[in-house]
JSON list of C-alpha atoms in Angstrom, two decimals:
[
{"chain": "A", "resi": 1, "resn": "PRO", "atom": "CA", "xyz": [20.43, -9.12, 2.88]},
{"chain": "A", "resi": 2, "resn": "THR", "atom": "CA", "xyz": [16.80, -9.47, 2.49]},
{"chain": "A", "resi": 3, "resn": "ALA", "atom": "CA", "xyz": [15.38, -13.10, 1.28]},
{"chain": "A", "resi": 4, "resn": "PRO", "atom": "CA", "xyz": [13.68, -13.40, -2.31]},
{"chain": "A", "resi": 5, "resn": "ILE", "atom": "CA", "xyz": [10.09, -12.56, -1.92]},
{"chain": "A", "resi": 6, "resn": "ARG", "atom": "CA", "xyz": [7.69, -15.66, -2.66]},
{"chain": "A", "resi": 7, "resn": "PRO", "atom": "CA", "xyz": [4.39, -14.11, -3.97]},
{"chain": "A", "resi": 8, "resn": "GLY", "atom": "CA", "xyz": [1.38, -14.97, -1.83]},
{"chain": "A", "resi": 9, "resn": "THR", "atom": "CA", "xyz": [-1.55, -16.95, -2.84]},
{"chain": "A", "resi": 10, "resn": "ALA", "atom": "CA", "xyz": [-5.20, -17.18, -1.62]},
{"chain": "A", "resi": 11, "resn": "ASP", "atom": "CA", "xyz": [-4.17, -20.25, 0.31]},
{"chain": "A", "resi": 12, "resn": "SER", "atom": "CA", "xyz": [-1.25, -18.70, 1.53]},
{"chain": "A", "resi": 13, "resn": "PRO", "atom": "CA", "xyz": [-1.26, -15.05, 1.17]},
{"chain": "A", "resi": 14, "resn": "ARG", "atom": "CA", "xyz": [2.46, -13.22, 1.95]},
{"chain": "A", "resi": 15, "resn": "GLU", "atom": "CA", "xyz": [2.09, -10.94, 5.11]},
{"chain": "A", "resi": 16, "resn": "LEU", "atom": "CA", "xyz": [3.39, -7.40, 4.82]},
{"chain": "A", "resi": 17, "resn": "THR", "atom": "CA", "xyz": [3.43, -4.86, 7.86]},
{"chain": "A", "resi": 18, "resn": "ILE", "atom": "CA", "xyz": [3.29, -1.25, 6.99]},
{"chain": "A", "resi": 19, "resn": "LEU", "atom": "CA", "xyz": [3.65, 1.25, 9.70]},
{"chain": "A", "resi": 20, "resn": "GLY", "atom": "CA", "xyz": [1.84, 4.93, 9.44]},
{"chain": "A", "resi": 21, "resn": "PHE", "atom": "CA", "xyz": [3.05, 7.69, 11.47]},
{"chain": "A", "resi": 22, "resn": "GLU", "atom": "CA", "xyz": [3.62, 11.32, 11.18]},
{"chain": "A", "resi": 23, "resn": "TYR", "atom": "CA", "xyz": [3.68, 11.86, 8.06]},
{"chain": "A", "resi": 24, "resn": "GLN", "atom": "CA", "xyz": [5.45, 8.76, 6.53]},
{"chain": "A", "resi": 25, "resn": "PHE", "atom": "CA", "xyz": [5.14, 5.37, 6.07]},
{"chain": "A", "resi": 26, "resn": "ALA", "atom": "CA", "xyz": [7.66, 2.59, 6.94]},
{"chain": "A", "resi": 27, "resn": "PRO", "atom": "CA", "xyz": [8.72, 0.93, 4.82]},
{"chain": "A", "resi": 28, "resn": "SER", "atom": "CA", "xyz": [9.10, 3.71, 2.42]},
{"chain": "A", "resi": 29, "resn": "THR", "atom": "CA", "xyz": [9.03, 1.26, -0.51]},
{"chain": "A", "resi": 30, "resn": "ILE", "atom": "CA", "xyz": [6.44, -1.32, -0.41]},
{"chain": "A", "resi": 31, "resn": "GLU", "atom": "CA", "xyz": [7.49, -4.33, -2.70]},
{"chain": "A", "resi": 32, "resn": "VAL", "atom": "CA", "xyz": [4.71, -6.50, -4.23]},
{"chain": "A", "resi": 33, "resn": "VAL", "atom": "CA", "xyz": [3.99, -8.72, -6.87]},
{"chain": "A", "resi": 34, "resn": "PRO", "atom": "CA", "xyz": [1.24, -8.06, -9.74]},
{"chain": "A", "resi": 35, "resn": "GLY", "atom": "CA", "xyz": [-1.34, -10.95, -9.05]},
{"chain": "A", "resi": 36, "resn": "GLU", "atom": "CA", "xyz": [-0.21, -11.98, -5.63]},
{"chain": "A", "resi": 37, "resn": "VAL", "atom": "CA", "xyz": [-2.38, -12.11, -2.50]},
{"chain": "A", "resi": 38, "resn": "VAL", "atom": "CA", "xyz": [-1.22, -9.94, 0.69]},
{"chain": "A", "resi": 39, "resn": "LEU", "atom": "CA", "xyz": [-2.23, -9.99, 3.92]},
{"chain": "A", "resi": 40, "resn": "ILE", "atom": "CA", "xyz": [-1.41, -6.39, 5.23]},
{"chain": "A", "resi": 41, "resn": "HIS", "atom": "CA", "xyz": [-1.10, -5.43, 8.76]},
{"chain": "A", "resi": 42, "resn": "PHE", "atom": "CA", "xyz": [-1.27, -1.39, 8.96]},
{"chain": "A", "resi": 43, "resn": "VAL", "atom": "CA", "xyz": [-0.26, -0.34, 12.29]},
{"chain": "A", "resi": 44, "resn": "ASN", "atom": "CA", "xyz": [-0.80, 3.08, 13.14]},
{"chain": "A", "resi": 45, "resn": "ALA", "atom": "CA", "xyz": [2.62, 4.20, 15.10]},
{"chain": "A", "resi": 46, "resn": "GLY", "atom": "CA", "xyz": [1.86, 7.63, 15.23]},
{"chain": "A", "resi": 47, "resn": "LEU", "atom": "CA", "xyz": [-0.41, 9.80, 17.46]},
{"chain": "A", "resi": 48, "resn": "ALA", "atom": "CA", "xyz": [-2.97, 11.16, 14.86]},
{"chain": "A", "resi": 49, "resn": "THR", "atom": "CA", "xyz": [-5.41, 8.96, 12.96]},
{"chain": "A", "resi": 50, "resn": "HIS", "atom": "CA", "xyz": [-3.92, 7.59, 9.62]},
{"chain": "A", "resi": 51, "resn": "GLU", "atom": "CA", "xyz": [-4.87, 5.65, 6.63]},
{"chain": "A", "resi": 52, "resn": "LEU", "atom": "CA", "xyz": [-3.44, 3.61, 3.98]},
{"chain": "A", "resi": 53, "resn": "VAL", "atom": "CA", "xyz": [-4.66, 3.86, 0.46]},
{"chain": "A", "resi": 54, "resn": "LEU", "atom": "CA", "xyz": [-3.16, 1.58, -2.01]},
{"chain": "A", "resi": 55, "resn": "GLY", "atom": "CA", "xyz": [-4.13, 2.48, -5.63]},
{"chain": "A", "resi": 56, "resn": "ASP", "atom": "CA", "xyz": [-2.78, 4.50, -8.81]},
{"chain": "A", "resi": 57, "resn": "ALA", "atom": "CA", "xyz": [-2.35, 8.09, -9.09]},
{"chain": "A", "resi": 58, "resn": "GLY", "atom": "CA", "xyz": [-6.38, 8.73, -10.06]},
{"chain": "A", "resi": 59, "resn": "VAL", "atom": "CA", "xyz": [-7.39, 6.69, -6.95]},
{"chain": "A", "resi": 60, "resn": "GLN", "atom": "CA", "xyz": [-5.06, 8.75, -4.66]},
{"chain": "A", "resi": 61, "resn": "ALA", "atom": "CA", "xyz": [-6.34, 12.06, -6.39]},
{"chain": "A", "resi": 62, "resn": "SER", "atom": "CA", "xyz": [-10.07, 10.97, -6.00]},
{"chain": "A", "resi": 63, "resn": "TRP", "atom": "CA", "xyz": [-9.30, 10.26, -2.28]},
{"chain": "A", "resi": 64, "resn": "GLU", "atom": "CA", "xyz": [-7.68, 13.65, -1.76]},
{"chain": "A", "resi": 65, "resn": "GLN", "atom": "CA", "xyz": [-10.54, 15.22, -3.11]},
{"chain": "A", "resi": 66, "resn": "ALA", "atom": "CA", "xyz": [-13.11, 13.38, -1.49]},
{"chain": "A", "resi": 67, "resn": "GLU", "atom": "CA", "xyz": [-11.51, 13.65, 2.13]},
{"chain": "A", "resi": 68, "resn": "ALA", "atom": "CA", "xyz": [-10.96, 17.41, 1.55]},
{"chain": "A", "resi": 69, "resn": "ALA", "atom": "CA", "xyz": [-14.69, 17.98, 0.79]},
{"chain": "A", "resi": 70, "resn": "ALA", "atom": "CA", "xyz": [-15.92, 16.09, 3.54]},
{"chain": "A", "resi": 71, "resn": "THR", "atom": "CA", "xyz": [-18.38, 17.35, 6.31]},
{"chain": "A", "resi": 72, "resn": "PRO", "atom": "CA", "xyz": [-17.39, 16.62, 9.02]},
{"chain": "A", "resi": 73, "resn": "ALA", "atom": "CA", "xyz": [-13.78, 16.12, 8.10]},
{"chain": "A", "resi": 74, "resn": "PRO", "atom": "CA", "xyz": [-12.33, 12.50, 8.31]},
{"chain": "A", "resi": 75, "resn": "PRO", "atom": "CA", "xyz": [-10.95, 10.41, 9.61]},
{"chain": "A", "resi": 76, "resn": "GLY", "atom": "CA", "xyz": [-12.91, 7.29, 8.86]},
{"chain": "A", "resi": 77, "resn": "GLN", "atom": "CA", "xyz": [-15.85, 6.64, 6.50]},
{"chain": "A", "resi": 78, "resn": "THR", "atom": "CA", "xyz": [-18.64, 9.40, 7.13]},
{"chain": "A", "resi": 79, "resn": "PRO", "atom": "CA", "xyz": [-22.05, 10.32, 5.20]},
{"chain": "A", "resi": 80, "resn": "GLY", "atom": "CA", "xyz": [-19.84, 13.18, 4.31]},
{"chain": "A", "resi": 81, "resn": "VAL", "atom": "CA", "xyz": [-17.17, 11.27, 2.54]},
{"chain": "A", "resi": 82, "resn": "ALA", "atom": "CA", "xyz": [-17.98, 10.51, -1.16]},
{"chain": "A", "resi": 83, "resn": "ILE", "atom": "CA", "xyz": [-16.55, 7.14, -1.79]},
{"chain": "A", "resi": 84, "resn": "PRO", "atom": "CA", "xyz": [-14.50, 7.09, -5.16]},
{"chain": "A", "resi": 85, "resn": "ALA", "atom": "CA", "xyz": [-15.87, 4.74, -7.96]},
{"chain": "A", "resi": 86, "resn": "ASP", "atom": "CA", "xyz": [-12.44, 3.11, -8.00]},
{"chain": "A", "resi": 87, "resn": "PRO", "atom": "CA", "xyz": [-11.32, 3.26, -4.22]},
{"chain": "A", "resi": 88, "resn": "GLY", "atom": "CA", "xyz": [-8.46, 0.91, -4.21]},
{"chain": "A", "resi": 89, "resn": "LEU", "atom": "CA", "xyz": [-7.72, -0.46, -0.78]},
{"chain": "A", "resi": 90, "resn": "ARG", "atom": "CA", "xyz": [-8.23, 1.70, 2.19]},
{"chain": "A", "resi": 91, "resn": "LEU", "atom": "CA", "xyz": [-7.46, 0.95, 5.73]},
{"chain": "A", "resi": 92, "resn": "VAL", "atom": "CA", "xyz": [-8.04, 3.57, 8.54]},
{"chain": "A", "resi": 93, "resn": "ALA", "atom": "CA", "xyz": [-6.40, 3.32, 11.99]},
{"chain": "A", "resi": 94, "resn": "ARG", "atom": "CA", "xyz": [-6.41, 5.32, 15.11]},
{"chain": "A", "resi": 95, "resn": "SER", "atom": "CA", "xyz": [-3.12, 6.00, 17.39]},
{"chain": "A", "resi": 96, "resn": "GLY", "atom": "CA", "xyz": [-1.81, 2.32, 18.43]},
{"chain": "A", "resi": 97, "resn": "GLU", "atom": "CA", "xyz": [-4.39, 0.43, 16.08]},
{"chain": "A", "resi": 98, "resn": "ARG", "atom": "CA", "xyz": [-3.71, -2.26, 13.72]},
{"chain": "A", "resi": 99, "resn": "VAL", "atom": "CA", "xyz": [-6.17, -3.06, 10.85]},
{"chain": "A", "resi": 100, "resn": "ASP", "atom": "CA", "xyz": [-5.54, -6.05, 8.47]},
{"chain": "A", "resi": 101, "resn": "ALA", "atom": "CA", "xyz": [-7.07, -6.66, 5.05]},
{"chain": "A", "resi": 102, "resn": "ILE", "atom": "CA", "xyz": [-6.17, -9.12, 2.47]},
{"chain": "A", "resi": 103, "resn": "TRP", "atom": "CA", "xyz": [-5.19, -7.28, -0.87]},
{"chain": "A", "resi": 104, "resn": "HIS", "atom": "CA", "xyz": [-5.37, -8.86, -4.37]},
{"chain": "A", "resi": 105, "resn": "VAL", "atom": "CA", "xyz": [-2.52, -6.91, -5.87]},
{"chain": "A", "resi": 106, "resn": "PRO", "atom": "CA", "xyz": [-3.52, -5.54, -9.16]},
{"chain": "A", "resi": 107, "resn": "ALA", "atom": "CA", "xyz": [-1.80, -7.43, -12.16]},
{"chain": "A", "resi": 108, "resn": "THR", "atom": "CA", "xyz": [-0.91, -4.33, -13.70]},
{"chain": "A", "resi": 109, "resn": "SER", "atom": "CA", "xyz": [2.28, -2.21, -14.96]},
{"chain": "A", "resi": 110, "resn": "ASN", "atom": "CA", "xyz": [0.35, 1.17, -13.90]},
{"chain": "A", "resi": 111, "resn": "PRO", "atom": "CA", "xyz": [2.26, 2.77, -10.96]},
{"chain": "A", "resi": 112, "resn": "ILE", "atom": "CA", "xyz": [0.74, 2.11, -7.55]},
{"chain": "A", "resi": 113, "resn": "ILE", "atom": "CA", "xyz": [1.15, 4.60, -4.59]},
{"chain": "A", "resi": 114, "resn": "ALA", "atom": "CA", "xyz": [0.42, 3.99, -0.91]},
{"chain": "A", "resi": 115, "resn": "GLY", "atom": "CA", "xyz": [-0.97, 7.38, 0.66]},
{"chain": "A", "resi": 116, "resn": "CYS", "atom": "CA", "xyz": [-2.71, 8.95, 3.52]},
{"chain": "A", "resi": 117, "resn": "HIS", "atom": "CA", "xyz": [-5.55, 11.36, 2.74]},
{"chain": "A", "resi": 118, "resn": "ILE", "atom": "CA", "xyz": [-6.46, 12.63, 6.24]},
{"chain": "A", "resi": 119, "resn": "PRO", "atom": "CA", "xyz": [-6.53, 16.21, 5.45]},
{"chain": "A", "resi": 120, "resn": "GLY", "atom": "CA", "xyz": [-3.10, 17.75, 5.31]},
{"chain": "A", "resi": 121, "resn": "HIS", "atom": "CA", "xyz": [-1.24, 14.28, 5.50]},
{"chain": "A", "resi": 122, "resn": "TRP", "atom": "CA", "xyz": [-0.54, 13.80, 1.85]},
{"chain": "A", "resi": 123, "resn": "ALA", "atom": "CA", "xyz": [0.62, 17.28, 1.60]},
{"chain": "A", "resi": 124, "resn": "LYS", "atom": "CA", "xyz": [3.14, 17.01, 4.23]},
{"chain": "A", "resi": 125, "resn": "GLY", "atom": "CA", "xyz": [4.55, 13.94, 2.23]},
{"chain": "A", "resi": 126, "resn": "MET", "atom": "CA", "xyz": [2.52, 10.79, 3.83]},
{"chain": "A", "resi": 127, "resn": "GLN", "atom": "CA", "xyz": [3.27, 9.00, 0.77]},
{"chain": "A", "resi": 128, "resn": "ALA", "atom": "CA", "xyz": [5.26, 5.65, -0.12]},
{"chain": "A", "resi": 129, "resn": "ALA", "atom": "CA", "xyz": [6.37, 4.07, -3.37]},
{"chain": "A", "resi": 130, "resn": "VAL", "atom": "CA", "xyz": [4.85, 0.52, -4.15]},
{"chain": "A", "resi": 131, "resn": "GLN", "atom": "CA", "xyz": [7.57, -1.10, -6.18]},
{"chain": "A", "resi": 132, "resn": "LEU", "atom": "CA", "xyz": [5.91, -3.87, -8.74]},
{"chain": "A", "resi": 133, "resn": "LEU", "atom": "CA", "xyz": [8.28, -6.76, -8.82]},
{"chain": "A", "resi": 134, "resn": "ALA", "atom": "CA", "xyz": [8.82, -9.27, -11.76]},
{"chain": "A", "resi": 135, "resn": "LEU", "atom": "CA", "xyz": [8.82, -13.11, -11.15]},
{"chain": "A", "resi": 136, "resn": "ALA", "atom": "CA", "xyz": [11.92, -14.89, -12.14]},
{"chain": "A", "resi": 137, "resn": "GLY", "atom": "CA", "xyz": [11.53, -17.16, -15.04]},
{"chain": "A", "resi": 138, "resn": "ALA", "atom": "CA", "xyz": [9.99, -20.45, -14.44]},
{"chain": "A", "resi": 139, "resn": "GLY", "atom": "CA", "xyz": [12.83, -22.33, -15.60]},
{"chain": "A", "resi": 140, "resn": "SER", "atom": "CA", "xyz": [15.31, -20.65, -13.47]},
{"chain": "A", "resi": 141, "resn": "THR", "atom": "CA", "xyz": [16.78, -21.60, -9.67]},
{"chain": "A", "resi": 142, "resn": "GLY", "atom": "CA", "xyz": [14.65, -18.54, -8.86]},
{"chain": "A", "resi": 143, "resn": "ALA", "atom": "CA", "xyz": [11.34, -19.71, -10.03]},
{"chain": "A", "resi": 144, "resn": "GLY", "atom": "CA", "xyz": [8.47, -18.45, -8.17]},
{"chain": "A", "resi": 145, "resn": "GLN", "atom": "CA", "xyz": [10.55, -15.62, -6.43]},
{"chain": "A", "resi": 146, "resn": "ALA", "atom": "CA", "xyz": [10.53, -12.09, -7.37]},
{"chain": "A", "resi": 147, "resn": "SER", "atom": "CA", "xyz": [13.00, -10.12, -8.64]},
{"chain": "A", "resi": 148, "resn": "VAL", "atom": "CA", "xyz": [13.30, -6.29, -9.33]},
{"chain": "A", "resi": 149, "resn": "ALA", "atom": "CA", "xyz": [13.43, -4.47, -12.67]},
{"chain": "A", "resi": 150, "resn": "ALA", "atom": "CA", "xyz": [14.89, -1.19, -12.74]},
{"chain": "A", "resi": 151, "resn": "PRO", "atom": "CA", "xyz": [13.42, 1.39, -14.80]},
{"chain": "A", "resi": 152, "resn": "GLY", "atom": "CA", "xyz": [13.56, 0.57, -18.50]},
{"chain": "A", "resi": 153, "resn": "GLN", "atom": "CA", "xyz": [14.78, -3.11, -18.04]},
{"chain": "A", "resi": 154, "resn": "SER", "atom": "CA", "xyz": [12.53, -5.92, -18.86]},
{"chain": "A", "resi": 155, "resn": "SER", "atom": "CA", "xyz": [12.11, -8.54, -16.20]},
{"chain": "A", "resi": 156, "resn": "SER", "atom": "CA", "xyz": [14.41, -10.89, -17.81]},
{"chain": "A", "resi": 157, "resn": "ALA", "atom": "CA", "xyz": [16.98, -8.54, -17.28]},
{"chain": "A", "resi": 158, "resn": "ALA", "atom": "CA", "xyz": [16.42, -7.84, -13.55]},
{"chain": "A", "resi": 159, "resn": "SER", "atom": "CA", "xyz": [18.71, -9.03, -10.77]},
{"chain": "A", "resi": 160, "resn": "SER", "atom": "CA", "xyz": [17.64, -10.90, -7.89]},
{"chain": "A", "resi": 161, "resn": "VAL", "atom": "CA", "xyz": [16.21, -9.04, -4.82]},
{"chain": "A", "resi": 162, "resn": "PRO", "atom": "CA", "xyz": [19.25, -8.86, -2.46]}
]
């Protein structure tokens, strides 16, 4: 079983490795705690260039539109790619590369999605769910650890992460 997640802080970010390859991410569900600080290691284990965009549905739609309209076509930031007003977090890696970034997970209940918007990749299913975990109650033995709330459950009714 996986140990409970201890949320990262500015002084001690939690490390999270995400692999990108044709046309998926691993893990397929990314677990984070709203408000935590994460050091992301995005590793392109595929043959094509891939990107990792973390943000809500609006961020994903903005990047999909911006990259579809880019001339020349992405990957990478080019003068032809209009950066969305709310870009979320975007990392681009060529085959075999690793790109690292600090991500301050938004303190939100809005769904966050991971996606790749290199033309055609999103349509081929290069997306991953981001599961927002609730912190266990401060007075419990699991204080400072994250637990999973099933859809429709409050965090107080959530079970511990296996």
